[in-house]
Amino acid sequence: MSESESKAVVYKPPARPTITTPSIILYGNMQKGAPINWRTHLATSLASYPVAILDPTRDDWDNSWIESPTFPKFREQIEWEMDYANVADVIVFQFAPGTDAPVSLLELGLYVGSEMTRGKVVVCCLEGYTKRGNVQMVCERYGVEVVESLEGLVDVVVGRLRGL
């Protein structure tokens, strides 16, 4: 299926669409130079499903932006992520070797423990991720499924979408 024929639609900040279809939001580390971009792989795998894919990756992100609540672009980004996590039907996390992903760990803790998002979280934690044991134990505590491959992640997300 070509990108133009895809039923899945990817939304990124700063766009703030009204979501009317089943939706997923993507959290996890960005692997520079990874052989597979997990976000693109997941989006491509979901092309035949009418799903809104909420990808916080901001194409115009500028590393000179100040990470402070008083800096408008930073505030806009973080509010987008938190707002759409509450809208999403499935909250997807991916942890892979190459970075500790401290912000993604913070977000995982926030969403697995929240009544508003409980039951929505799915985690892919690849072998070699440095904080894998921490992720596994937090997920075990809150009854969150952890898969160990991108294909496993695709299968779980598809199953969740079919169940909506």
CSV table of C-alpha atoms in Angstrom, one decimal:
chain,number,residue,atom,x,y,z
A,1,MET,CA,0.0,0.0,0.0
A,2,SER,CA,1.5,3.3,-1.0
A,3,GLU,CA,1.8,6.2,1.4
A,4,SER,CA,-1.0,8.0,-0.4
A,5,GLU,CA,-3.3,5.0,-0.1
A,6,SER,CA,-2.6,4.6,3.6
A,7,LYS,CA,-5.5,4.6,6.0
A,8,ALA,CA,-3.2,5.5,8.9
A,9,VAL,CA,-2.5,9.2,9.4
A,10,VAL,CA,0.6,10.5,11.2
A,11,TYR,CA,0.2,13.7,13.2
A,12,LYS,CA,3.1,15.7,14.7
A,13,PRO,CA,3.4,18.8,16.8
A,14,PRO,CA,2.6,21.6,16.6
A,15,ALA,CA,-0.5,20.4,14.7
A,16,ARG,CA,-3.5,19.9,17.1
A,17,PRO,CA,-6.0,17.9,15.1
A,18,THR,CA,-9.3,16.6,16.6
A,19,ILE,CA,-8.9,12.8,16.7
A,20,THR,CA,-12.0,10.9,15.5
A,21,THR,CA,-10.5,7.5,14.7
A,22,PRO,CA,-8.7,5.0,17.0
A,23,SER,CA,-5.3,6.4,17.9
A,24,ILE,CA,-1.9,5.6,19.2
A,25,ILE,CA,0.8,7.9,20.6
A,26,LEU,CA,4.5,7.0,20.3
A,27,TYR,CA,7.1,7.4,23.0
A,28,GLY,CA,10.6,6.2,23.1
A,29,ASN,CA,14.2,6.8,22.3
A,30,MET,CA,15.4,8.2,19.1
A,31,GLN,CA,18.2,6.0,17.8
A,32,LYS,CA,20.5,8.0,15.6
A,33,GLY,CA,21.8,5.9,12.8
A,34,ALA,CA,19.7,2.9,13.7
A,35,PRO,CA,19.1,0.5,10.8
A,36,ILE,CA,15.3,0.7,11.3
A,37,ASN,CA,13.4,3.8,12.4
A,38,TRP,CA,10.9,2.1,14.8
A,39,ARG,CA,8.4,4.9,14.4
A,40,THR,CA,8.4,4.7,10.6
A,41,HIS,CA,8.3,0.9,10.8
A,42,LEU,CA,5.2,0.9,13.1
A,43,ALA,CA,3.4,3.5,10.9
A,44,THR,CA,4.1,1.5,7.8
A,45,SER,CA,2.9,-1.7,9.5
A,46,LEU,CA,-0.4,0.1,10.4
A,47,ALA,CA,-1.0,1.6,7.0
A,48,SER,CA,-4.1,-0.6,6.3
A,49,TYR,CA,-5.8,0.5,9.5
A,50,PRO,CA,-7.8,3.7,10.0
A,51,VAL,CA,-5.7,4.9,12.9
A,52,ALA,CA,-4.3,8.3,14.0
A,53,ILE,CA,-0.6,7.9,14.8
A,54,LEU,CA,0.4,10.7,17.2
A,55,ASP,CA,4.2,11.1,16.9
A,56,PRO,CA,5.7,13.7,19.2
A,57,THR,CA,8.8,13.9,17.0
A,58,ARG,CA,8.9,17.5,16.0
A,59,ASP,CA,10.4,18.0,12.6
A,60,ASP,CA,11.3,21.7,13.4
A,61,TRP,CA,12.8,20.9,16.8
A,62,ASP,CA,15.8,23.2,17.5
A,63,ASN,CA,18.3,22.0,20.1
A,64,SER,CA,18.9,25.7,21.1
A,65,TRP,CA,15.4,25.8,22.6
A,66,ILE,CA,15.5,26.2,26.4
A,67,GLU,CA,13.9,23.3,28.2
A,68,SER,CA,11.9,25.4,30.6
A,69,PRO,CA,8.2,25.9,31.1
A,70,THR,CA,8.6,29.6,30.4
A,71,PHE,CA,10.0,28.9,26.9
A,72,PRO,CA,6.9,28.9,24.6
A,73,LYS,CA,8.0,26.3,22.1
A,74,PHE,CA,9.2,23.9,24.8
A,75,ARG,CA,5.9,24.3,26.7
A,76,GLU,CA,3.9,23.8,23.5
A,77,GLN,CA,5.8,20.5,22.8
A,78,ILE,CA,5.4,19.0,26.3
A,79,GLU,CA,1.7,20.1,26.5
A,80,TRP,CA,1.1,18.4,23.1
A,81,GLU,CA,2.6,15.2,24.3
A,82,MET,CA,0.6,15.2,27.6
A,83,ASP,CA,-2.6,16.2,26.0
A,84,TYR,CA,-2.5,13.6,23.3
A,85,ALA,CA,-1.5,10.8,25.7
A,86,ASN,CA,-4.9,11.4,27.3
A,87,VAL,CA,-6.6,11.2,23.9
A,88,ALA,CA,-4.8,8.2,22.6
A,89,ASP,CA,-6.4,4.7,22.8
A,90,VAL,CA,-3.0,3.0,22.9
A,91,ILE,CA,0.2,4.5,24.4
A,92,VAL,CA,3.3,2.9,22.8
A,93,PHE,CA,6.7,2.9,24.3
A,94,GLN,CA,9.9,1.6,22.7
A,95,PHE,CA,13.2,1.3,24.5
A,96,ALA,CA,16.3,0.2,22.6
A,97,PRO,CA,20.1,0.2,23.2
A,98,GLY,CA,21.9,3.4,22.5
A,99,THR,CA,20.4,5.8,25.0
A,100,ASP,CA,19.0,5.7,28.5
A,101,ALA,CA,15.9,7.7,27.3
A,102,PRO,CA,15.4,9.4,30.7
A,103,VAL,CA,12.4,11.4,29.5
A,104,SER,CA,10.7,8.3,28.1
A,105,LEU,CA,11.3,6.5,31.4
A,106,LEU,CA,9.6,9.5,33.2
A,107,GLU,CA,6.7,9.3,30.8
A,108,LEU,CA,6.4,5.5,31.2
A,109,GLY,CA,6.2,6.0,35.0
A,110,LEU,CA,3.6,8.7,34.6
A,111,TYR,CA,1.3,6.8,32.3
A,112,VAL,CA,1.5,3.3,33.8
A,113,GLY,CA,0.5,4.7,37.2
A,114,SER,CA,-2.2,7.0,36.0
A,115,GLU,CA,-5.9,6.0,36.4
A,116,MET,CA,-6.7,8.0,33.2
A,117,THR,CA,-4.2,6.0,31.0
A,118,ARG,CA,-4.2,2.7,32.8
A,119,GLY,CA,-4.6,-0.2,30.5
A,120,LYS,CA,-3.6,1.8,27.4
A,121,VAL,CA,0.2,1.2,27.7
A,122,VAL,CA,2.2,-1.2,25.5
A,123,VAL,CA,6.0,-1.5,25.8
A,124,CYS,CA,8.7,-2.8,23.5
A,125,CYS,CA,12.0,-3.2,25.4
A,126,LEU,CA,14.8,-4.6,23.3
A,127,GLU,CA,17.6,-6.7,24.6
A,128,GLY,CA,20.6,-4.6,25.5
A,129,TYR,CA,18.6,-1.5,26.7
A,130,THR,CA,20.5,-0.4,29.8
A,131,LYS,CA,17.5,0.1,32.0
A,132,ARG,CA,15.6,-2.9,30.8
A,133,GLY,CA,15.3,-4.4,34.2
A,134,ASN,CA,13.7,-1.2,35.5
A,135,VAL,CA,11.2,-1.1,32.6
A,136,GLN,CA,10.3,-4.8,33.1
A,137,MET,CA,9.7,-4.4,36.8
A,138,VAL,CA,7.6,-1.3,36.5
A,139,CYS,CA,5.5,-2.9,33.8
A,140,GLU,CA,5.2,-6.1,35.9
A,141,ARG,CA,4.0,-4.1,38.8
A,142,TYR,CA,1.3,-2.4,36.8
A,143,GLY,CA,0.3,-5.3,34.6
A,144,VAL,CA,1.7,-3.8,31.4
A,145,GLU,CA,2.6,-6.1,28.5
A,146,VAL,CA,6.3,-6.0,27.5
A,147,VAL,CA,7.4,-7.3,24.1
A,148,GLU,CA,10.9,-7.8,22.9
A,149,SER,CA,10.8,-7.0,19.2
A,150,LEU,CA,9.4,-4.5,16.8
A,151,GLU,CA,7.3,-7.3,15.2
A,152,GLY,CA,5.9,-8.2,18.6
A,153,LEU,CA,5.1,-4.6,19.1
A,154,VAL,CA,3.2,-4.4,15.8
A,155,ASP,CA,1.3,-7.5,16.7
A,156,VAL,CA,0.2,-6.2,20.1
A,157,VAL,CA,-0.8,-2.7,18.7
A,158,VAL,CA,-2.8,-4.3,15.9
A,159,GLY,CA,-4.5,-6.5,18.5
A,160,ARG,CA,-5.4,-3.5,20.6
A,161,LEU,CA,-6.7,-1.6,17.6
A,162,ARG,CA,-8.9,-4.5,16.5
A,163,GLY,CA,-10.3,-4.6,20.0
A,164,LEU,CA,-11.5,-1.0,20.0
